[in-house]
mmCIF file with all atom_site columns, C-alpha atoms in Angstrom:
data_model
loop_
_atom_site.group_PDB
_atom_site.id
_atom_site.type_symbol
_atom_site.label_atom_id
_atom_site.label_alt_id
_atom_site.label_comp_id
_atom_site.label_asym_id
_atom_site.label_entity_id
_atom_site.label_seq_id
_atom_site.pdbx_PDB_ins_code
_atom_site.Cartn_x
_atom_site.Cartn_y
_atom_site.Cartn_z
_atom_site.occupancy
_atom_site.B_iso_or_equiv
_atom_site.pdbx_formal_charge
_atom_site.auth_seq_id
_atom_site.auth_comp_id
_atom_site.auth_asym_id
_atom_site.auth_atom_id
_atom_site.pdbx_PDB_model_num
ATOM 1  C CA . GLU A 1 1  ? 9.463  -290.664 59.783 1.00 0.00 ? 13  GLU A CA 1
ATOM 2  C CA . LEU A 1 2  ? 11.278 -287.360 60.356 1.00 0.00 ? 14  LEU A CA 1
ATOM 3  C CA . THR A 1 3  ? 14.584 -286.342 58.824 1.00 0.00 ? 15  THR A CA 1
ATOM 4  C CA . VAL A 1 4  ? 16.630 -284.801 61.643 1.00 0.00 ? 16  VAL A CA 1
ATOM 5  C CA . THR A 1 5  ? 19.919 -282.949 61.139 1.00 0.00 ? 17  THR A CA 1
ATOM 6  C CA . SER A 1 6  ? 22.244 -281.446 63.728 1.00 0.00 ? 18  SER A CA 1
ATOM 7  C CA . ALA A 1 7  ? 24.684 -278.567 63.230 1.00 0.00 ? 19  ALA A CA 1
ATOM 8  C CA . ALA A 1 8  ? 26.717 -276.428 65.614 1.00 0.00 ? 20  ALA A CA 1
ATOM 9  C CA . GLY A 1 9  ? 24.473 -274.049 67.546 1.00 0.00 ? 21  GLY A CA 1
ATOM 10 C CA . SER A 1 10 ? 25.004 -270.376 68.302 1.00 0.00 ? 22  SER A CA 1
ATOM 11 C CA . THR A 1 11 ? 26.652 -270.913 71.707 1.00 0.00 ? 23  THR A CA 1
ATOM 12 C CA . THR A 1 12 ? 29.119 -273.432 73.127 1.00 0.00 ? 24  THR A CA 1
ATOM 13 C CA . GLY A 1 13 ? 27.537 -276.817 73.909 1.00 0.00 ? 25  GLY A CA 1
ATOM 14 C CA . ASN A 1 14 ? 24.431 -276.175 71.798 1.00 0.00 ? 26  ASN A CA 1
ATOM 15 C CA . THR A 1 15 ? 23.172 -277.781 68.613 1.00 0.00 ? 27  THR A CA 1
ATOM 16 C CA . LYS A 1 16 ? 20.831 -276.392 65.961 1.00 0.00 ? 28  LYS A CA 1
ATOM 17 C CA . ILE A 1 17 ? 18.319 -279.037 64.931 1.00 0.00 ? 29  ILE A CA 1
ATOM 18 C CA . THR A 1 18 ? 16.476 -279.031 61.617 1.00 0.00 ? 30  THR A CA 1
ATOM 19 C CA . VAL A 1 19 ? 13.465 -281.307 61.113 1.00 0.00 ? 31  VAL A CA 1
ATOM 20 C CA . THR A 1 20 ? 11.636 -282.150 57.882 1.00 0.00 ? 32  THR A CA 1
ATOM 21 C CA . PRO A 1 21 ? 8.836  -282.396 57.070 1.00 0.00 ? 33  PRO A CA 1
ATOM 22 C CA . ALA A 1 22 ? 7.319  -279.640 59.248 1.00 0.00 ? 34  ALA A CA 1
ATOM 23 C CA . LYS A 1 23 ? 5.029  -280.791 62.055 1.00 0.00 ? 35  LYS A CA 1
ATOM 24 C CA . SER A 1 24 ? 1.303  -281.089 61.446 1.00 0.00 ? 36  SER A CA 1
ATOM 25 C CA . SER A 1 25 ? -1.089 -278.477 62.794 1.00 0.00 ? 37  SER A CA 1
ATOM 26 C CA . GLY A 1 26 ? -1.856 -279.034 66.481 1.00 0.00 ? 38  GLY A CA 1
ATOM 27 C CA . ASN A 1 27 ? 1.196  -281.238 67.022 1.00 0.00 ? 39  ASN A CA 1
ATOM 28 C CA . SER A 1 28 ? 4.383  -280.422 68.943 1.00 0.00 ? 40  SER A CA 1
ATOM 29 C CA . TYR A 1 29 ? 7.942  -281.704 69.328 1.00 0.00 ? 41  TYR A CA 1
ATOM 30 C CA . LYS A 1 30 ? 9.713  -283.480 72.163 1.00 0.00 ? 42  LYS A CA 1
ATOM 31 C CA . TYR A 1 31 ? 13.301 -284.657 72.325 1.00 0.00 ? 43  TYR A CA 1
ATOM 32 C CA . LYS A 1 32 ? 15.810 -286.668 74.296 1.00 0.00 ? 44  LYS A CA 1
ATOM 33 C CA . THR A 1 33 ? 19.553 -287.130 74.003 1.00 0.00 ? 45  THR A CA 1
ATOM 34 C CA . ALA A 1 34 ? 21.723 -290.044 75.091 1.00 0.00 ? 46  ALA A CA 1
ATOM 35 C CA . ALA A 1 35 ? 24.547 -292.280 73.895 1.00 0.00 ? 47  ALA A CA 1
ATOM 36 C CA . SER A 1 36 ? 21.814 -294.456 72.391 1.00 0.00 ? 48  SER A CA 1
ATOM 37 C CA . VAL A 1 37 ? 18.142 -293.660 71.707 1.00 0.00 ? 49  VAL A CA 1
ATOM 38 C CA . THR A 1 38 ? 15.318 -295.708 70.224 1.00 0.00 ? 50  THR A CA 1
ATOM 39 C CA . LEU A 1 39 ? 12.462 -294.615 67.987 1.00 0.00 ? 51  LEU A CA 1
ATOM 40 C CA . PRO A 1 40 ? 9.123  -294.902 69.806 1.00 0.00 ? 52  PRO A CA 1
ATOM 41 C CA . GLU A 1 41 ? 6.362  -296.965 68.270 1.00 0.00 ? 53  GLU A CA 1
ATOM 42 C CA . TYR A 1 42 ? 3.464  -295.132 66.603 1.00 0.00 ? 54  TYR A CA 1
ATOM 43 C CA . ASP A 1 43 ? 0.890  -293.773 69.093 1.00 0.00 ? 55  ASP A CA 1
ATOM 44 C CA . VAL A 1 44 ? 3.058  -294.522 72.151 1.00 0.00 ? 56  VAL A CA 1
ATOM 45 C CA . VAL A 1 45 ? 2.709  -291.776 74.785 1.00 0.00 ? 57  VAL A CA 1
ATOM 46 C CA . CYS A 1 46 ? 5.971  -289.797 74.961 1.00 0.00 ? 58  CYS A CA 1
ATOM 47 C CA . SER A 1 47 ? 5.949  -287.857 78.218 1.00 0.00 ? 59  SER A CA 1
ATOM 48 C CA . THR A 1 48 ? 8.406  -289.417 80.682 1.00 0.00 ? 60  THR A CA 1
ATOM 49 C CA . GLY A 1 49 ? 12.043 -288.779 79.803 1.00 0.00 ? 61  GLY A CA 1
ATOM 50 C CA . TYR A 1 50 ? 11.293 -286.266 77.051 1.00 0.00 ? 62  TYR A CA 1
ATOM 51 C CA . THR A 1 51 ? 11.776 -282.492 76.927 1.00 0.00 ? 63  THR A CA 1
ATOM 52 C CA . ASP A 1 52 ? 9.401  -280.130 75.086 1.00 0.00 ? 64  ASP A CA 1
ATOM 53 C CA . TRP A 1 53 ? 10.944 -278.327 72.113 1.00 0.00 ? 65  TRP A CA 1
ATOM 54 C CA . ASP A 1 54 ? 9.536  -275.419 70.104 1.00 0.00 ? 66  ASP A CA 1
ATOM 55 C CA . GLY A 1 55 ? 11.118 -276.555 66.845 1.00 0.00 ? 67  GLY A CA 1
ATOM 56 C CA . THR A 1 56 ? 13.521 -273.619 66.548 1.00 0.00 ? 68  THR A CA 1
ATOM 57 C CA . ALA A 1 57 ? 15.528 -273.081 69.760 1.00 0.00 ? 69  ALA A CA 1
ATOM 58 C CA . ASP A 1 58 ? 19.056 -274.476 70.075 1.00 0.00 ? 70  ASP A CA 1
ATOM 59 C CA . ILE A 1 59 ? 19.308 -277.583 72.261 1.00 0.00 ? 71  ILE A CA 1
ATOM 60 C CA . THR A 1 60 ? 22.106 -278.234 74.764 1.00 0.00 ? 72  THR A CA 1
ATOM 61 C CA . ALA A 1 61 ? 23.648 -281.567 73.780 1.00 0.00 ? 73  ALA A CA 1
ATOM 62 C CA . THR A 1 62 ? 27.016 -283.330 73.612 1.00 0.00 ? 74  THR A CA 1
ATOM 63 C CA . THR A 1 63 ? 28.756 -283.878 70.268 1.00 0.00 ? 75  THR A CA 1
ATOM 64 C CA . GLY A 1 64 ? 28.666 -287.543 69.269 1.00 0.00 ? 76  GLY A CA 1
ATOM 65 C CA . GLN A 1 65 ? 25.570 -288.405 71.264 1.00 0.00 ? 77  GLN A CA 1
ATOM 66 C CA . LYS A 1 66 ? 22.252 -289.220 69.587 1.00 0.00 ? 78  LYS A CA 1
ATOM 67 C CA . ILE A 1 67 ? 19.220 -286.947 69.603 1.00 0.00 ? 79  ILE A CA 1
ATOM 68 C CA . LEU A 1 68 ? 15.695 -288.234 69.124 1.00 0.00 ? 80  LEU A CA 1
ATOM 69 C CA . ILE A 1 69 ? 13.026 -285.795 67.942 1.00 0.00 ? 81  ILE A CA 1
ATOM 70 C CA . VAL A 1 70 ? 9.412  -286.956 68.258 1.00 0.00 ? 82  VAL A CA 1
ATOM 71 C CA . GLU A 1 71 ? 6.361  -285.219 66.800 1.00 0.00 ? 83  GLU A CA 1
ATOM 72 C CA . VAL A 1 72 ? 3.456  -285.802 69.164 1.00 0.00 ? 84  VAL A CA 1
ATOM 73 C CA . ASP A 1 73 ? -0.241 -284.963 69.046 1.00 0.00 ? 85  ASP A CA 1
ATOM 74 C CA . GLY A 1 74 ? -2.217 -283.189 71.768 1.00 0.00 ? 86  GLY A CA 1
ATOM 75 C CA . ALA A 1 75 ? -2.256 -286.394 73.845 1.00 0.00 ? 87  ALA A CA 1
ATOM 76 C CA . ASN A 1 76 ? 1.582  -286.751 73.617 1.00 0.00 ? 88  ASN A CA 1
ATOM 77 C CA . LYS A 1 77 ? 1.218  -289.765 71.318 1.00 0.00 ? 89  LYS A CA 1
ATOM 78 C CA . ALA A 1 78 ? 4.083  -290.284 68.853 1.00 0.00 ? 90  ALA A CA 1
ATOM 79 C CA . LYS A 1 79 ? 3.178  -289.600 65.234 1.00 0.00 ? 91  LYS A CA 1
ATOM 80 C CA . LYS A 1 80 ? 6.612  -289.239 63.619 1.00 0.00 ? 92  LYS A CA 1
ATOM 81 C CA . ALA A 1 81 ? 10.189 -289.479 64.847 1.00 0.00 ? 93  ALA A CA 1
ATOM 82 C CA . GLY A 1 82 ? 13.781 -289.277 63.723 1.00 0.00 ? 94  GLY A CA 1
ATOM 83 C CA . ILE A 1 83 ? 17.317 -289.599 65.122 1.00 0.00 ? 95  ILE A CA 1
ATOM 84 C CA . ALA A 1 84 ? 20.523 -287.696 64.372 1.00 0.00 ? 96  ALA A CA 1
ATOM 85 C CA . THR A 1 85 ? 24.064 -287.687 65.716 1.00 0.00 ? 97  THR A CA 1
ATOM 86 C CA . VAL A 1 86 ? 24.675 -284.459 67.636 1.00 0.00 ? 98  VAL A CA 1
ATOM 87 C CA . THR A 1 87 ? 27.096 -281.790 66.439 1.00 0.00 ? 99  THR A CA 1
ATOM 88 C CA . SER A 1 88 ? 27.487 -279.089 69.108 1.00 0.00 ? 100 SER A CA 1
ATOM 89 C CA . LYS A 1 89 ? 29.425 -275.841 69.025 1.00 0.00 ? 101 LYS A CA 1
ATOM 90 C CA . ALA A 1 90 ? 32.823 -276.379 70.607 1.00 0.00 ? 102 ALA A CA 1
#
């Protein structure tokens, strides 16, 4: 499981996401935002409906919505995931 936190980003409408622990070597992050999101099961392919994320850039999201961060391996299979409530810069 990932611990995901959301804070106001650097520009209006953006959020700064922090994820712990750091992703494993060779893995990457994907995300999605919505009023409600669900954690994927382990090893489920997470490609459709997800957006790639570099782990540092602010994400455009609406305050109060949920954001799901998924750590995936090279085959886009879920390894870890976490959900936070979005806080965006007003």
